[in-house]
Coordinates of N, CA and C in Angstrom, one line a residue:
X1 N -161.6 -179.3 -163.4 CA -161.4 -177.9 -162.8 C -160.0 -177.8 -162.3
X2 N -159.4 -176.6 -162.6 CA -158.2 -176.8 -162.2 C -157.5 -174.6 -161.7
X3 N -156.9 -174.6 -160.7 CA -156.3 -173.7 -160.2 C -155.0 -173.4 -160.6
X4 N -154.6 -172.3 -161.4 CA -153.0 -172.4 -161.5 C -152.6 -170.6 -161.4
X5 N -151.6 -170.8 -160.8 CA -150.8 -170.0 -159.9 C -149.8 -169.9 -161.0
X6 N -150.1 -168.6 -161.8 CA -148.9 -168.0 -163.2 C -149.8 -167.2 -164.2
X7 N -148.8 -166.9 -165.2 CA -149.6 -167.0 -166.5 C -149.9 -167.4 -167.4
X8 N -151.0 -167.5 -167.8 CA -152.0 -168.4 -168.4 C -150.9 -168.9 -169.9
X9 N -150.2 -168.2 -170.6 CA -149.7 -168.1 -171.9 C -148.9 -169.5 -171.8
X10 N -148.7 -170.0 -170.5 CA -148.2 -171.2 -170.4 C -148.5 -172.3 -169.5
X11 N -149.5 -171.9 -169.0 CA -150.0 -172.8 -167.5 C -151.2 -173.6 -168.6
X12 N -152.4 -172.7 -169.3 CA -152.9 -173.4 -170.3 C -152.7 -174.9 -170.9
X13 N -151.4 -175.0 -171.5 CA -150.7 -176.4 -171.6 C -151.2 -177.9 -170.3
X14 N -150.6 -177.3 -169.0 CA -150.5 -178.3 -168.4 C -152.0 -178.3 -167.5
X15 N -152.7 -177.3 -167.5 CA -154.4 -177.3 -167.2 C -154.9 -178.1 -168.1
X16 N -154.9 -178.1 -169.4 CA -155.5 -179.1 -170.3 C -155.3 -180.9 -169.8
X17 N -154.1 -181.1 -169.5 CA -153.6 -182.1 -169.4 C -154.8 -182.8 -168.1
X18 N -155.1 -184.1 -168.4 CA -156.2 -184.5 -167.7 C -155.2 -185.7 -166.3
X19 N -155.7 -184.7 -165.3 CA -155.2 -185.3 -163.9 C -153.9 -184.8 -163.9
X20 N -154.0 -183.8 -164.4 CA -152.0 -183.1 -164.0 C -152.6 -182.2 -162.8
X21 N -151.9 -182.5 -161.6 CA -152.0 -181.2 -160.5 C -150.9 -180.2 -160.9
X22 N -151.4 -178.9 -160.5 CA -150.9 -177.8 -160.3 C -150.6 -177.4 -159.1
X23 N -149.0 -177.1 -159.0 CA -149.1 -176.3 -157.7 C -149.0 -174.8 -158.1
X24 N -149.7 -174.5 -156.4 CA -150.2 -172.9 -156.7 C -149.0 -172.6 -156.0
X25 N -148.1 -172.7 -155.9 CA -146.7 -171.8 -154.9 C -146.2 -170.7 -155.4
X26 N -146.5 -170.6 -156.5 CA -146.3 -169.0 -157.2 C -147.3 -167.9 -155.8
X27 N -148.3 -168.6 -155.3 CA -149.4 -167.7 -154.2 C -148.3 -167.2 -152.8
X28 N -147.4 -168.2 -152.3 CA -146.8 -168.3 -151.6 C -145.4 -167.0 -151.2
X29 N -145.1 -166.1 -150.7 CA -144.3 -165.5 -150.4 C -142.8 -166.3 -151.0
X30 N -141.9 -165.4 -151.9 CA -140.7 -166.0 -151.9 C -141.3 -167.3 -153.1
X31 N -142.4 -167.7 -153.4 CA -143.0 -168.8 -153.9 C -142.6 -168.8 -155.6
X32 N -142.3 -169.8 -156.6 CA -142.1 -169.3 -157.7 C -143.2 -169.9 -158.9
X33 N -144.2 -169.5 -159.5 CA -145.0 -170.5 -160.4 C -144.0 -170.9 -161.6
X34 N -143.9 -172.2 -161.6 CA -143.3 -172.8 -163.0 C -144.0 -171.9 -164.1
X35 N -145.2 -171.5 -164.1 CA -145.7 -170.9 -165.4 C -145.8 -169.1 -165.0
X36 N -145.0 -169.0 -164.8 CA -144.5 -167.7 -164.9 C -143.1 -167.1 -165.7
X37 N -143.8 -166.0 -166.3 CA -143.0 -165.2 -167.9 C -142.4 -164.8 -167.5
X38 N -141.0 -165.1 -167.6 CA -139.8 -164.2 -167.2 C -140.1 -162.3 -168.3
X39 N -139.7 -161.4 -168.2 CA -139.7 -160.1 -169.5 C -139.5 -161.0 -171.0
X40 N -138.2 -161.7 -170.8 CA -137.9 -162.1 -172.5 C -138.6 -163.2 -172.9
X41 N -139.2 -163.8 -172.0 CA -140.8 -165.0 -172.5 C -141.5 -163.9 -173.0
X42 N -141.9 -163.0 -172.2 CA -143.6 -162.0 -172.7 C -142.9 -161.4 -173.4
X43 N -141.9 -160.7 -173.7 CA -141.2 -159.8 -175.5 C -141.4 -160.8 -176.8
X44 N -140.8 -162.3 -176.3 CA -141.2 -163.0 -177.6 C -142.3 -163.8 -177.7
X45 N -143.5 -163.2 -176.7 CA -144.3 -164.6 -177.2 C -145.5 -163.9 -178.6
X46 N -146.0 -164.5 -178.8 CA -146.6 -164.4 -179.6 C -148.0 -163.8 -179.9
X47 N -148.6 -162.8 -181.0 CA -149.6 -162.0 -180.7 C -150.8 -162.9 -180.0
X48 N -151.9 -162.2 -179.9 CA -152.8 -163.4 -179.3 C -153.8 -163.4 -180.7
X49 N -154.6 -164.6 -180.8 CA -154.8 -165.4 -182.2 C -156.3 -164.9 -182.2
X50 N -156.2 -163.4 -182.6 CA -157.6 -162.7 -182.9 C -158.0 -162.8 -184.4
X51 N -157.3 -163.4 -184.8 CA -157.9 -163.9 -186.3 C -159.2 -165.3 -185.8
X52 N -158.9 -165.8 -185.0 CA -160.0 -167.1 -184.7 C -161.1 -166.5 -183.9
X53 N -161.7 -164.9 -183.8 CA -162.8 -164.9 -183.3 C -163.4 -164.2 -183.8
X54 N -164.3 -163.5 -183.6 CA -165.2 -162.9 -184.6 C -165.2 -160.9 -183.8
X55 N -164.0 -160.6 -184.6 CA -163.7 -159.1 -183.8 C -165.0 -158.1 -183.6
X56 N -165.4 -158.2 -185.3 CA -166.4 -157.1 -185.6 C -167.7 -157.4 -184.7
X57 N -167.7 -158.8 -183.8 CA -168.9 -158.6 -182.8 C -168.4 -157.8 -181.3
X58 N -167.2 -157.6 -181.4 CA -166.7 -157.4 -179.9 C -167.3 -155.6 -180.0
X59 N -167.9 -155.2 -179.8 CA -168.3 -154.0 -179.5 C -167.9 -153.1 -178.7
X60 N -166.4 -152.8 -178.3 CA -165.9 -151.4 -177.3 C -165.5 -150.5 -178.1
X61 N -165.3 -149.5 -177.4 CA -165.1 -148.5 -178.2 C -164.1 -147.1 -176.6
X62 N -163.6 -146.0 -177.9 CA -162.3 -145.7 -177.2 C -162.7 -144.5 -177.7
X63 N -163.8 -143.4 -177.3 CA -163.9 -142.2 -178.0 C -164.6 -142.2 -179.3
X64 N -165.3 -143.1 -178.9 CA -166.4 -143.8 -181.0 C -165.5 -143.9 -181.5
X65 N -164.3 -144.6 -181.5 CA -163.4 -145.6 -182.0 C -163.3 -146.9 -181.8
X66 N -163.4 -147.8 -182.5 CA -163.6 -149.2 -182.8 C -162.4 -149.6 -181.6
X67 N -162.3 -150.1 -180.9 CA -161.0 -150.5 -179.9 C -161.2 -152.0 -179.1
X68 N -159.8 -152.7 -179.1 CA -159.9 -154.0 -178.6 C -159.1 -153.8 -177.7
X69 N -157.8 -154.8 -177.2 CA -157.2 -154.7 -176.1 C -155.8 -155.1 -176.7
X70 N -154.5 -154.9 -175.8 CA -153.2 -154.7 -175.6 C -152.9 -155.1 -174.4
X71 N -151.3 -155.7 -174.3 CA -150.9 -155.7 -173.2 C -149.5 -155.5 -173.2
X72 N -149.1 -154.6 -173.0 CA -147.6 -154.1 -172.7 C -147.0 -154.3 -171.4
X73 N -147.4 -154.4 -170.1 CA -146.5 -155.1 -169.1 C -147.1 -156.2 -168.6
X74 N -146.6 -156.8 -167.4 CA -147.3 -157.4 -166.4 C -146.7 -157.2 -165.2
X75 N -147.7 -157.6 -164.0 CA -147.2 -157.0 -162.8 C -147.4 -155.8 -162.3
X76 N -147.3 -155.7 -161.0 CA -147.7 -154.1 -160.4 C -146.8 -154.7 -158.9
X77 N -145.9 -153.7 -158.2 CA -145.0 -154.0 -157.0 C -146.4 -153.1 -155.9
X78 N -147.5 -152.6 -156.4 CA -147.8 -152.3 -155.0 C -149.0 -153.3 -154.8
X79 N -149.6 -153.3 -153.3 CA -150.4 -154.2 -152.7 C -151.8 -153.6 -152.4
X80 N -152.2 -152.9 -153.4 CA -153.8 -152.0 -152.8 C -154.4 -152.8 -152.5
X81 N -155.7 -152.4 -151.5 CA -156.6 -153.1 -151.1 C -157.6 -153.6 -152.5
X82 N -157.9 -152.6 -153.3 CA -158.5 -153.1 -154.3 C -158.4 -154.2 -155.2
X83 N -157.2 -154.8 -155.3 CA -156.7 -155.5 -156.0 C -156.5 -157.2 -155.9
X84 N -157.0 -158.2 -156.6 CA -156.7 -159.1 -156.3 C -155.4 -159.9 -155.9
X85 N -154.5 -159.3 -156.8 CA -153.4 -159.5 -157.0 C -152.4 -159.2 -156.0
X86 N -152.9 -158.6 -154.9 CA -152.0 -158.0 -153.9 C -151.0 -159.0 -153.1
X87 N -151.7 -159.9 -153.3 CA -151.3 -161.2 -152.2 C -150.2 -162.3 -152.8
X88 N -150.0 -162.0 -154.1 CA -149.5 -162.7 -154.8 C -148.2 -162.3 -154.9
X89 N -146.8 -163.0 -154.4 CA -145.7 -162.3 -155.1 C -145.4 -162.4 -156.8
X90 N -145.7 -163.6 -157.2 CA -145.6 -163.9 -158.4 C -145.9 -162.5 -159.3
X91 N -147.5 -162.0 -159.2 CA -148.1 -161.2 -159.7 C -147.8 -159.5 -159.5
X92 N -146.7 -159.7 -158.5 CA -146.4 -158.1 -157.9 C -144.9 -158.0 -158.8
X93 N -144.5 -158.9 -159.8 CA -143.2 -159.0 -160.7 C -143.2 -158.6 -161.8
X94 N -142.6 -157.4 -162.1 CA -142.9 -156.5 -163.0 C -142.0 -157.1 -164.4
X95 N -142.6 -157.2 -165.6 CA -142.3 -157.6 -166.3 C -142.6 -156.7 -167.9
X96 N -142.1 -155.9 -168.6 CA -142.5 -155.3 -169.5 C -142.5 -155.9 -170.9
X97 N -142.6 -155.4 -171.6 CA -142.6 -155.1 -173.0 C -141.6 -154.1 -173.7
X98 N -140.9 -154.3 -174.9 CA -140.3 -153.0 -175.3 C -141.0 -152.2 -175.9
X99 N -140.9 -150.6 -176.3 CA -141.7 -149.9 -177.2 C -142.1 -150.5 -178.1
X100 N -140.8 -151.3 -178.8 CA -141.0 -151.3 -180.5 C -141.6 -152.7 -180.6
X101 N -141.7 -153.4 -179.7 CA -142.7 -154.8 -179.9 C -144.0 -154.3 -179.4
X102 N -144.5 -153.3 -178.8 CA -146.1 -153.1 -178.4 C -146.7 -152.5 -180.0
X103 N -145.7 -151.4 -180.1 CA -146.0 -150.6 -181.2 C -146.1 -151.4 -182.3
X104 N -145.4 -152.8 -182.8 CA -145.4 -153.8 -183.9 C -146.7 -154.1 -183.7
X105 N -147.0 -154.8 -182.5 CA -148.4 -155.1 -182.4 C -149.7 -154.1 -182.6
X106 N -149.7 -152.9 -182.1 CA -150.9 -152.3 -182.6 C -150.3 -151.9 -184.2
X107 N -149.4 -152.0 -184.9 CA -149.6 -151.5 -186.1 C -150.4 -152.8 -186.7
X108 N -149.4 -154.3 -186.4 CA -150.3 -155.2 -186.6 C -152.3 -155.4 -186.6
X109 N -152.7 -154.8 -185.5 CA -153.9 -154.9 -185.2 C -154.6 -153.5 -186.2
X110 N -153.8 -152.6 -186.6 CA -154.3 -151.8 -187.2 C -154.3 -152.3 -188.7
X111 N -153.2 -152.5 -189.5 CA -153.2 -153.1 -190.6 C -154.1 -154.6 -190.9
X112 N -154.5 -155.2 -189.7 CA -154.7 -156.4 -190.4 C -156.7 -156.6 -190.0
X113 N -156.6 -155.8 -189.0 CA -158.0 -155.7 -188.5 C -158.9 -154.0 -188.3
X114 N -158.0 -153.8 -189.0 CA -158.9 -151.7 -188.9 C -159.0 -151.5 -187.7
X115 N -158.2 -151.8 -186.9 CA -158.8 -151.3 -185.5 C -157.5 -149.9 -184.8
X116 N -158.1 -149.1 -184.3 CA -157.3 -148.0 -184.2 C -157.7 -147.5 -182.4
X117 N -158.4 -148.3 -181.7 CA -158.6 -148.1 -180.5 C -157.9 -149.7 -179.8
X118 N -157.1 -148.9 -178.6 CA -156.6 -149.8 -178.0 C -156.1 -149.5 -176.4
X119 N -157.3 -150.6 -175.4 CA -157.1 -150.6 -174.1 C -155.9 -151.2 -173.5
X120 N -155.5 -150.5 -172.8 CA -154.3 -151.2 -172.5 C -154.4 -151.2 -170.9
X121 N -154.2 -152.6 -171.2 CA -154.5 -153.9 -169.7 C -153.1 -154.0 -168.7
X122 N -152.7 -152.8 -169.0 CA -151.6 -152.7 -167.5 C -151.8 -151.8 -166.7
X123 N -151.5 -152.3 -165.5 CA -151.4 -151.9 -164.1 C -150.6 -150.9 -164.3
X124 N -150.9 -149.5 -163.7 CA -150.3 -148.2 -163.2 C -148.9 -148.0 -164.8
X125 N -149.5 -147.6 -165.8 CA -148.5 -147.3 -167.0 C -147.1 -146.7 -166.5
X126 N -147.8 -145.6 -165.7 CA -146.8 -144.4 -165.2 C -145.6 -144.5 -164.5
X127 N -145.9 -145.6 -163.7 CA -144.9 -146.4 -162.8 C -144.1 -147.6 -163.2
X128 N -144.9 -148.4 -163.9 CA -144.3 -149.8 -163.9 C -143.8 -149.5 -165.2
X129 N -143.3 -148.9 -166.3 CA -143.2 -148.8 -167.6 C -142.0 -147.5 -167.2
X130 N -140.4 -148.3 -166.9 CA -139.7 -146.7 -166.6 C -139.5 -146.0 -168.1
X131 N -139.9 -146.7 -169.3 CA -139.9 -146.1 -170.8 C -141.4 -145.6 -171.3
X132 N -142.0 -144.9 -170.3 CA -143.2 -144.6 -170.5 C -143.7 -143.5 -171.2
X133 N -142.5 -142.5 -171.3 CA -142.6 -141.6 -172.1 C -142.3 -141.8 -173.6
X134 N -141.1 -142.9 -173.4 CA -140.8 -143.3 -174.6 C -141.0 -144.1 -175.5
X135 N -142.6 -144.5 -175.0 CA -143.2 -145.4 -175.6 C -144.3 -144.2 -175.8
X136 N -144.8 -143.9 -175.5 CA -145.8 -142.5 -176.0 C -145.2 -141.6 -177.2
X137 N -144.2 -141.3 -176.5 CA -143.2 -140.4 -178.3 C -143.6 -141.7 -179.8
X138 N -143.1 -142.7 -179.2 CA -143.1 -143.2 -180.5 C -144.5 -143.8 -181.2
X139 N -144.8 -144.0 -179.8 CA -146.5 -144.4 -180.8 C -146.9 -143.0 -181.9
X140 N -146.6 -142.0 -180.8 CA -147.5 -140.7 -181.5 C -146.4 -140.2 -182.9
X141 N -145.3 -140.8 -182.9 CA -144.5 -140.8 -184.3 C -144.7 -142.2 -184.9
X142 N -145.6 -142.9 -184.9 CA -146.0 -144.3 -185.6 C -147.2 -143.9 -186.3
X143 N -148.1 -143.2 -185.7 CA -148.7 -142.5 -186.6 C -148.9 -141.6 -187.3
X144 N -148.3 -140.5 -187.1 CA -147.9 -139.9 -188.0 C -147.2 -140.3 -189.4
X145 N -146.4 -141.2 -189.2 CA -145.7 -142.2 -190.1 C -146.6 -142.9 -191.2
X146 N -147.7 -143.5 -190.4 CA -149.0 -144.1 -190.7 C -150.3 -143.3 -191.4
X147 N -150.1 -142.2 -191.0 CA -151.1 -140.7 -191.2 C -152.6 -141.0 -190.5
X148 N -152.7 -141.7 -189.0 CA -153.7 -142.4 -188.6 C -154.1 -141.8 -187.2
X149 N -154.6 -141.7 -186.4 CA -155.2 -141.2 -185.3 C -155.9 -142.6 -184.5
X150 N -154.9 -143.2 -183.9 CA -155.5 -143.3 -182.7 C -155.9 -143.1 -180.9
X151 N -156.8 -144.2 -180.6 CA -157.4 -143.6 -179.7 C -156.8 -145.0 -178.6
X152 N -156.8 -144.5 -177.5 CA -155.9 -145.0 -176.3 C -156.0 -144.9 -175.1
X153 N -156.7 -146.4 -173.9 CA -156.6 -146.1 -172.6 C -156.5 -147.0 -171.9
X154 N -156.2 -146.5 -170.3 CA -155.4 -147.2 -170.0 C -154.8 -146.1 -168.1
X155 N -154.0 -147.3 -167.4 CA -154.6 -147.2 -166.0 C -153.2 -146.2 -165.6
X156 N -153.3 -145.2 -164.5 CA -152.0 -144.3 -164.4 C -152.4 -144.2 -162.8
X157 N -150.9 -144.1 -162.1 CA -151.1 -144.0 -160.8 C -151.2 -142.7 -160.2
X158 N -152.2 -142.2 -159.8 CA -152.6 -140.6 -159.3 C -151.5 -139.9 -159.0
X159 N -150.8 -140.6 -157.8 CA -149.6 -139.7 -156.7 C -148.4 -139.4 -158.3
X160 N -148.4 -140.1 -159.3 CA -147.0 -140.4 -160.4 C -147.4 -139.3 -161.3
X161 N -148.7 -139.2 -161.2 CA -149.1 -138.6 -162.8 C -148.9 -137.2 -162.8
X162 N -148.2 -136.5 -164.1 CA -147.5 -135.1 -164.1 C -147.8 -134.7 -165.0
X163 N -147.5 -133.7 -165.7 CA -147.7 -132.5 -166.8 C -147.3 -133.5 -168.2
X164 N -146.2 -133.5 -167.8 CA -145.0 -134.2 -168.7 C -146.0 -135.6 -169.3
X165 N -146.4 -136.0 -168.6 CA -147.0 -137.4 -168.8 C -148.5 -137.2 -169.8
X166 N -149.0 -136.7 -168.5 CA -150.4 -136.0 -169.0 C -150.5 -135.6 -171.0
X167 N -149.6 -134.9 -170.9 CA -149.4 -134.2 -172.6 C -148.8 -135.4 -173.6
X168 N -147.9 -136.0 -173.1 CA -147.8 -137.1 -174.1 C -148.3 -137.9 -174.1
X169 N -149.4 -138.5 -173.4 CA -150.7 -139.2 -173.2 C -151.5 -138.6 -174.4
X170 N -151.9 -137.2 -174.0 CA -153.1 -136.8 -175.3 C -152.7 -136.8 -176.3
X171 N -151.3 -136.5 -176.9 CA -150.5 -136.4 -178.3 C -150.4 -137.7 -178.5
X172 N -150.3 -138.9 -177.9 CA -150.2 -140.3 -178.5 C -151.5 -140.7 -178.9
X173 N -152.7 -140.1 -178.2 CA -154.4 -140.6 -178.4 C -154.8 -141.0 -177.4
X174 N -154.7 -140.8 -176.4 CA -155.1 -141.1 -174.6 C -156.1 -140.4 -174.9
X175 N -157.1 -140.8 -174.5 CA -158.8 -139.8 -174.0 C -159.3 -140.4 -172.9
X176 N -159.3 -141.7 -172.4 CA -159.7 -142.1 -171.3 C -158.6 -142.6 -170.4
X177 N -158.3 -142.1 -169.3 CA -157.6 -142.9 -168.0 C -158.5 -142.6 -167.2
X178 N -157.9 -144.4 -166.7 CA -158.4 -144.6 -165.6 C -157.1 -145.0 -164.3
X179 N -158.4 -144.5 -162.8 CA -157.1 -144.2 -162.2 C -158.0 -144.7 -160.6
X180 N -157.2 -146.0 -159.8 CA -158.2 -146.6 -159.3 C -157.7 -145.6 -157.6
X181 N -158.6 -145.7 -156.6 CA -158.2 -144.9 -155.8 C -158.7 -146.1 -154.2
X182 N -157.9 -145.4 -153.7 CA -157.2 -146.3 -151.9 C -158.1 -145.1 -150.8
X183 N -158.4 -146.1 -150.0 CA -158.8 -145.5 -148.8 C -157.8 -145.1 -147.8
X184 N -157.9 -144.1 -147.2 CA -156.6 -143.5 -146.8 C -156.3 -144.1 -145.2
X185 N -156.9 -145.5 -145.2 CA -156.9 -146.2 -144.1 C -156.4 -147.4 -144.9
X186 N -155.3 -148.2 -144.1 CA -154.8 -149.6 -144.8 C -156.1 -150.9 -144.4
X187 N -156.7 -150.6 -143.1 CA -157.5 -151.3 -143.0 C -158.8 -151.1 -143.7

């Protein structure tokens, strides 16, 4: 059994290793986990190896569209009550992706596995993503490119979310946001 304080894309390694401790000081204020992705680790790491599982059982769907998952940033800088993450500085370090590496990746996932639905597993798009429009323009010009329609969701912060956003959401294939909400008491 083992606890590790990062992410997994590299902590994995040293969790396997039998009797290696892990420190959790990544949990710690000011604290740094050795297995934590700088932005240019997570730009170059590598897709995740969905050729070794069996997709066509994974059953979600994105508007009765076939849909898996994506991950274009990591990190979120606020501390909601909701969230596990809040406590962690490591995890409040905002770390993205470029357009043109998310967008490689769902073409990838479209070309190689038909899949044209895609959740996307970041915290508050709207905010932590300052190219967030400009990742929307270009998806929704990737497929047109592609002559394809997909479908797209994924989490946006209420107080952020605008017209501007809103519209280039539906023109990229956004049909579901979600959007988590705070008690207007910190306690």
């Amino acid at each position: 059994d083992c606890l590790v304080a990062g992410d997994g894309e590299e902590a994995i390694f040293a969790a396997c290793r039998e009797g290696k401790v892990i420190d959790a000081d990544g949990f710690k204020e000011g604290g740094k986990s050795p297995f934590y992705l700088t932005a240019t680790q997570l730009e170059a790491s590598a897709y995740p190896a969905r050729h070794l599982i069996d997709l066509d059982s994974y059953n979600f769907k994105i508007d009765g569209v076939r849909a898996s998952s994506i991950i274009a940033q990591l990190g979120c800088p606020f501390e909601c009550g909701f969230c596990a993450g809040r406590n962690s500085p490591t995890l409040r370090q905002i770390r993205t992706r470029s357009s043109d590496a998310v967008i490689a990746e769902m073409v990838h996932m479209y070309q190689n596995f038909g899949i044209k639905g895609f959740m996307f597993y970041d915290d508050e798009q709207n905010l932590v993503n300052k190219e967030f429009i400009e990742l929307l323009t270009k998806i929704t010009a990737k497929q047109r490119e592609l002559d394809v329609e997909w479908r797209l969701r994924g989490n946006v912060k209420a107080q952020l979310f605008n017209e501007e956003q809103a519209q280039a959401m539906y023109e990229a294939g956004y049909r579901k946001v979600l959007i988590g909400f705070e008690s207007g008491s910190p306690r």
